[in-house]
């Protein structure tokens, strides 16, 4: 297995500071590493982006570990690496499958909250119809990838879906703030009360009892506390149920974020492509990469 990390924007021969610990951990367990120039990739210069990646004599599998890419940039990277005999672990289609919530929601629907989505081109005709499906329940709005939870009242939380005027105000503000970063459309999700286990020391944002699971070839390889800022007291949760759910996911390397509700039930929050999903700071990164190469 090869692992390709983002290079430092100031020095393409050095790893990005944010991935230095992972880079060192991967190399310490014998994984072959290389560096991708993400600035060149985002600028459309794929040849420069992979200039520090050596040609392989035979077809070799690789994992990209770096910043989130939109589907087109990922496809460009995937195709460019093929010229070096390197095949990324997830095809462009598999990347989108977990990167865009609507694409994989069918696999987690039984263990998740009610969710509706609308493409930008259908907003005018379908928005009110979608809101009505939630009755008077509270919602959150996001795009196919991200929310704006730090703009909670302004562009994320809708207290009552029946209050169409206020709901539309929040949604349109979300779209305005996302601007060119808006991914495909909007997603409306039922707001659920999660078990709060602490507060962020700086922002004072409530931190829920959440976990991040990593799967490689449908096998669980890591089970992490989601937040570094709080001490998890009880890690008991129905892991087997989520492992069973993961067997249906159309990806070779992905994450599943799960959370505990106030009523004690555990739900799936979302899936993510494992190549662009972060590791908690306290993660034993050497152990993580040992699992990847085992």
mmCIF file of N, CA and C in Angstrom, residues 118-178:
data_model
loop_
_atom_site.group_PDB
_atom_site.id
_atom_site.type_symbol
_atom_site.label_atom_id
_atom_site.label_comp_id
_atom_site.label_asym_id
_atom_site.label_seq_id
_atom_site.Cartn_x
_atom_site.Cartn_y
_atom_site.Cartn_z
ATOM 1 N N UNK A 118 -32.457 18.698 -2.215
ATOM 2 C CA UNK A 118 -32.957 19.401 -3.399
ATOM 3 C C UNK A 118 -31.763 19.965 -4.160
ATOM 4 N N UNK A 119 -31.702 19.699 -5.454
ATOM 5 C CA UNK A 119 -30.676 20.321 -6.283
ATOM 6 C C UNK A 119 -30.992 21.806 -6.435
ATOM 7 N N UNK A 120 -29.956 22.603 -6.610
ATOM 8 C CA UNK A 120 -30.140 24.051 -6.708
ATOM 9 C C UNK A 120 -31.145 24.408 -7.796
ATOM 10 N N UNK A 121 -31.104 23.705 -8.903
ATOM 11 C CA UNK A 121 -31.997 24.011 -10.028
ATOM 12 C C UNK A 121 -33.464 23.741 -9.719
ATOM 13 N N UNK A 122 -33.734 22.971 -8.652
ATOM 14 C CA UNK A 122 -35.108 22.611 -8.297
ATOM 15 C C UNK A 122 -35.616 23.355 -7.067
ATOM 16 N N UNK A 123 -34.811 24.266 -6.559
ATOM 17 C CA UNK A 123 -35.147 24.956 -5.316
ATOM 18 C C UNK A 123 -36.517 25.628 -5.362
ATOM 19 N N UNK A 124 -36.776 26.389 -6.386
ATOM 20 C CA UNK A 124 -38.009 27.175 -6.444
ATOM 21 C C UNK A 124 -39.247 26.298 -6.449
ATOM 22 N N UNK A 125 -39.177 25.154 -7.090
ATOM 23 C CA UNK A 125 -40.362 24.309 -7.225
ATOM 24 C C UNK A 125 -40.525 23.299 -6.096
ATOM 25 N N UNK A 126 -39.425 22.869 -5.467
ATOM 26 C CA UNK A 126 -39.511 21.768 -4.506
ATOM 27 C C UNK A 126 -39.263 22.146 -3.049
ATOM 28 N N UNK A 127 -38.752 23.347 -2.781
ATOM 29 C CA UNK A 127 -38.368 23.686 -1.414
ATOM 30 C C UNK A 127 -39.535 23.614 -0.443
ATOM 31 N N UNK A 128 -40.628 24.275 -0.749
ATOM 32 C CA UNK A 128 -41.754 24.299 0.187
ATOM 33 C C UNK A 128 -42.361 22.912 0.373
ATOM 34 N N UNK A 129 -42.406 22.160 -0.701
ATOM 35 C CA UNK A 129 -42.925 20.789 -0.617
ATOM 36 C C UNK A 129 -42.066 19.945 0.324
ATOM 37 N N UNK A 130 -40.768 20.118 0.238
ATOM 38 C CA UNK A 130 -39.855 19.366 1.103
ATOM 39 C C UNK A 130 -39.993 19.791 2.559
ATOM 40 N N UNK A 131 -40.137 21.080 2.797
ATOM 41 C CA UNK A 131 -40.297 21.573 4.167
ATOM 42 C C UNK A 131 -41.554 21.009 4.816
ATOM 43 N N UNK A 132 -42.624 20.905 4.051
ATOM 44 C CA UNK A 132 -43.901 20.427 4.599
ATOM 45 C C UNK A 132 -43.810 18.994 5.114
ATOM 46 N N UNK A 133 -42.903 18.213 4.583
ATOM 47 C CA UNK A 133 -42.767 16.819 5.004
ATOM 48 C C UNK A 133 -42.317 16.691 6.458
ATOM 49 N N UNK A 134 -41.734 17.767 6.998
ATOM 50 C CA UNK A 134 -41.225 17.726 8.370
ATOM 51 C C UNK A 134 -42.227 18.257 9.395
ATOM 52 N N UNK A 135 -43.400 18.728 8.938
ATOM 53 C CA UNK A 135 -44.382 19.268 9.875
ATOM 54 C C UNK A 135 -43.815 20.445 10.637
ATOM 55 N N UNK A 136 -43.947 20.389 11.973
ATOM 56 C CA UNK A 136 -43.427 21.489 12.792
ATOM 57 C C UNK A 136 -42.109 21.131 13.486
ATOM 58 N N UNK A 137 -41.448 20.115 12.993
ATOM 59 C CA UNK A 137 -40.194 19.681 13.613
ATOM 60 C C UNK A 137 -39.036 20.627 13.272
ATOM 61 N N UNK A 138 -38.043 20.702 14.139
ATOM 62 C CA UNK A 138 -36.854 21.515 13.845
ATOM 63 C C UNK A 138 -35.957 20.804 12.837
ATOM 64 N N UNK A 139 -35.202 21.600 12.076
ATOM 65 C CA UNK A 139 -34.332 21.075 11.029
ATOM 66 C C UNK A 139 -32.958 21.718 11.098
ATOM 67 N N UNK A 140 -32.025 21.105 10.406
ATOM 68 C CA UNK A 140 -30.789 21.798 10.069
ATOM 69 C C UNK A 140 -30.656 21.767 8.549
ATOM 70 N N UNK A 141 -29.994 22.781 8.002
ATOM 71 C CA UNK A 141 -29.755 22.841 6.563
ATOM 72 C C UNK A 141 -28.260 22.745 6.296
ATOM 73 N N UNK A 142 -27.891 22.031 5.259
ATOM 74 C CA UNK A 142 -26.499 21.886 4.837
ATOM 75 C C UNK A 142 -26.498 21.703 3.327
ATOM 76 N N UNK A 143 -25.328 21.640 2.716
ATOM 77 C CA UNK A 143 -25.298 21.241 1.314
ATOM 78 C C UNK A 143 -24.951 19.756 1.266
ATOM 79 N N UNK A 144 -24.586 19.230 0.130
ATOM 80 C CA UNK A 144 -24.351 17.792 0.015
ATOM 81 C C UNK A 144 -23.135 17.334 0.809
ATOM 82 N N UNK A 145 -22.313 18.304 1.284
ATOM 83 C CA UNK A 145 -21.083 17.960 1.994
ATOM 84 C C UNK A 145 -21.021 18.560 3.396
ATOM 85 N N UNK A 146 -21.277 19.861 3.508
ATOM 86 C CA UNK A 146 -21.029 20.562 4.767
ATOM 87 C C UNK A 146 -22.210 21.411 5.220
ATOM 88 N N UNK A 147 -22.225 21.685 6.525
ATOM 89 C CA UNK A 147 -23.169 22.650 7.103
ATOM 90 C C UNK A 147 -22.387 23.901 7.500
ATOM 91 N N UNK A 148 -23.110 24.866 8.032
ATOM 92 C CA UNK A 148 -22.460 26.053 8.601
ATOM 93 C C UNK A 148 -22.868 26.136 10.075
ATOM 94 N N UNK A 149 -22.467 25.117 10.837
ATOM 95 C CA UNK A 149 -22.897 25.029 12.228
ATOM 96 C C UNK A 149 -22.367 26.171 13.078
ATOM 97 N N UNK A 150 -21.303 26.824 12.639
ATOM 98 C CA UNK A 150 -20.791 27.964 13.405
ATOM 99 C C UNK A 150 -21.584 29.238 13.107
ATOM 100 N N UNK A 151 -22.466 29.164 12.110
ATOM 101 C CA UNK A 151 -23.460 30.224 11.856
ATOM 102 C C UNK A 151 -24.835 29.644 12.199
ATOM 103 N N UNK A 152 -24.932 29.092 13.388
ATOM 104 C CA UNK A 152 -26.042 28.230 13.792
ATOM 105 C C UNK A 152 -27.414 28.849 13.557
ATOM 106 N N UNK A 153 -27.675 29.983 14.153
ATOM 107 C CA UNK A 153 -29.006 30.588 14.048
ATOM 108 C C UNK A 153 -29.228 31.261 12.702
ATOM 109 N N UNK A 154 -28.163 31.760 12.120
ATOM 110 C CA UNK A 154 -28.273 32.529 10.885
ATOM 111 C C UNK A 154 -28.409 31.659 9.645
ATOM 112 N N UNK A 155 -27.690 30.521 9.624
ATOM 113 C CA UNK A 155 -27.607 29.772 8.368
ATOM 114 C C UNK A 155 -27.544 28.259 8.555
ATOM 115 N N UNK A 156 -28.080 27.760 9.670
ATOM 116 C CA UNK A 156 -28.020 26.312 9.893
ATOM 117 C C UNK A 156 -29.304 25.756 10.514
ATOM 118 N N UNK A 157 -29.739 26.333 11.625
ATOM 119 C CA UNK A 157 -30.839 25.761 12.407
ATOM 120 C C UNK A 157 -32.174 26.409 12.065
ATOM 121 N N UNK A 158 -33.172 25.566 11.828
ATOM 122 C CA UNK A 158 -34.545 26.010 11.566
ATOM 123 C C UNK A 158 -35.417 25.454 12.689
ATOM 124 N N UNK A 159 -35.912 26.289 13.607
ATOM 125 C CA UNK A 159 -36.648 25.795 14.776
ATOM 126 C C UNK A 159 -37.959 25.098 14.445
ATOM 127 N N UNK A 160 -38.623 25.526 13.370
ATOM 128 C CA UNK A 160 -39.945 24.994 13.038
ATOM 129 C C UNK A 160 -40.105 24.987 11.517
ATOM 130 N N UNK A 161 -40.176 23.792 10.939
ATOM 131 C CA UNK A 161 -40.280 23.694 9.478
ATOM 132 C C UNK A 161 -41.573 24.292 8.951
ATOM 133 N N UNK A 162 -42.581 24.415 9.822
ATOM 134 C CA UNK A 162 -43.861 25.012 9.415
ATOM 135 C C UNK A 162 -43.757 26.517 9.204
ATOM 136 N N UNK A 163 -42.771 27.135 9.821
ATOM 137 C CA UNK A 163 -42.555 28.574 9.650
ATOM 138 C C UNK A 163 -41.771 28.764 8.347
ATOM 139 N N UNK A 164 -42.510 28.712 7.245
ATOM 140 C CA UNK A 164 -41.897 28.709 5.919
ATOM 141 C C UNK A 164 -41.048 29.953 5.681
ATOM 142 N N UNK A 165 -41.555 31.096 6.111
ATOM 143 C CA UNK A 165 -40.840 32.349 5.868
ATOM 144 C C UNK A 165 -39.468 32.337 6.535
ATOM 145 N N UNK A 166 -39.439 31.914 7.810
ATOM 146 C CA UNK A 166 -38.155 31.883 8.513
ATOM 147 C C UNK A 166 -37.254 30.787 7.939
ATOM 148 N N UNK A 167 -37.838 29.640 7.600
ATOM 149 C CA UNK A 167 -37.050 28.543 7.037
ATOM 150 C C UNK A 167 -36.366 28.979 5.746
ATOM 151 N N UNK A 168 -37.119 29.655 4.888
ATOM 152 C CA UNK A 168 -36.540 30.118 3.623
ATOM 153 C C UNK A 168 -35.452 31.159 3.859
ATOM 154 N N UNK A 169 -35.628 31.980 4.887
ATOM 155 C CA UNK A 169 -34.616 32.987 5.216
ATOM 156 C C UNK A 169 -33.295 32.318 5.601
ATOM 157 N N UNK A 170 -33.374 31.292 6.444
ATOM 158 C CA UNK A 170 -32.171 30.577 6.874
ATOM 159 C C UNK A 170 -31.516 29.859 5.687
ATOM 160 N N UNK A 171 -32.335 29.219 4.875
ATOM 161 C CA UNK A 171 -31.814 28.460 3.733
ATOM 162 C C UNK A 171 -31.136 29.379 2.720
ATOM 163 N N UNK A 172 -31.781 30.487 2.408
ATOM 164 C CA UNK A 172 -31.186 31.411 1.434
ATOM 165 C C UNK A 172 -29.912 32.060 1.977
ATOM 166 N N UNK A 173 -29.883 32.278 3.295
ATOM 167 C CA UNK A 173 -28.656 32.821 3.893
ATOM 168 C C UNK A 173 -27.528 31.787 3.823
ATOM 169 N N UNK A 174 -27.877 30.531 4.045
ATOM 170 C CA UNK A 174 -26.892 29.456 3.923
ATOM 171 C C UNK A 174 -26.302 29.428 2.514
ATOM 172 N N UNK A 175 -27.166 29.489 1.519
ATOM 173 C CA UNK A 175 -26.714 29.470 0.124
ATOM 174 C C UNK A 175 -25.828 30.678 -0.171
ATOM 175 N N UNK A 176 -26.228 31.834 0.359
ATOM 176 C CA UNK A 176 -25.456 33.059 0.147
ATOM 177 C C UNK A 176 -24.056 32.936 0.743
ATOM 178 N N UNK A 177 -23.965 32.404 1.962
ATOM 179 C CA UNK A 177 -22.670 32.293 2.629
ATOM 180 C C UNK A 177 -21.782 31.217 1.989
ATOM 181 N N UNK A 178 -22.390 30.157 1.518
ATOM 182 C CA UNK A 178 -21.605 29.113 0.851
ATOM 183 C C UNK A 178 -21.037 29.606 -0.474
#
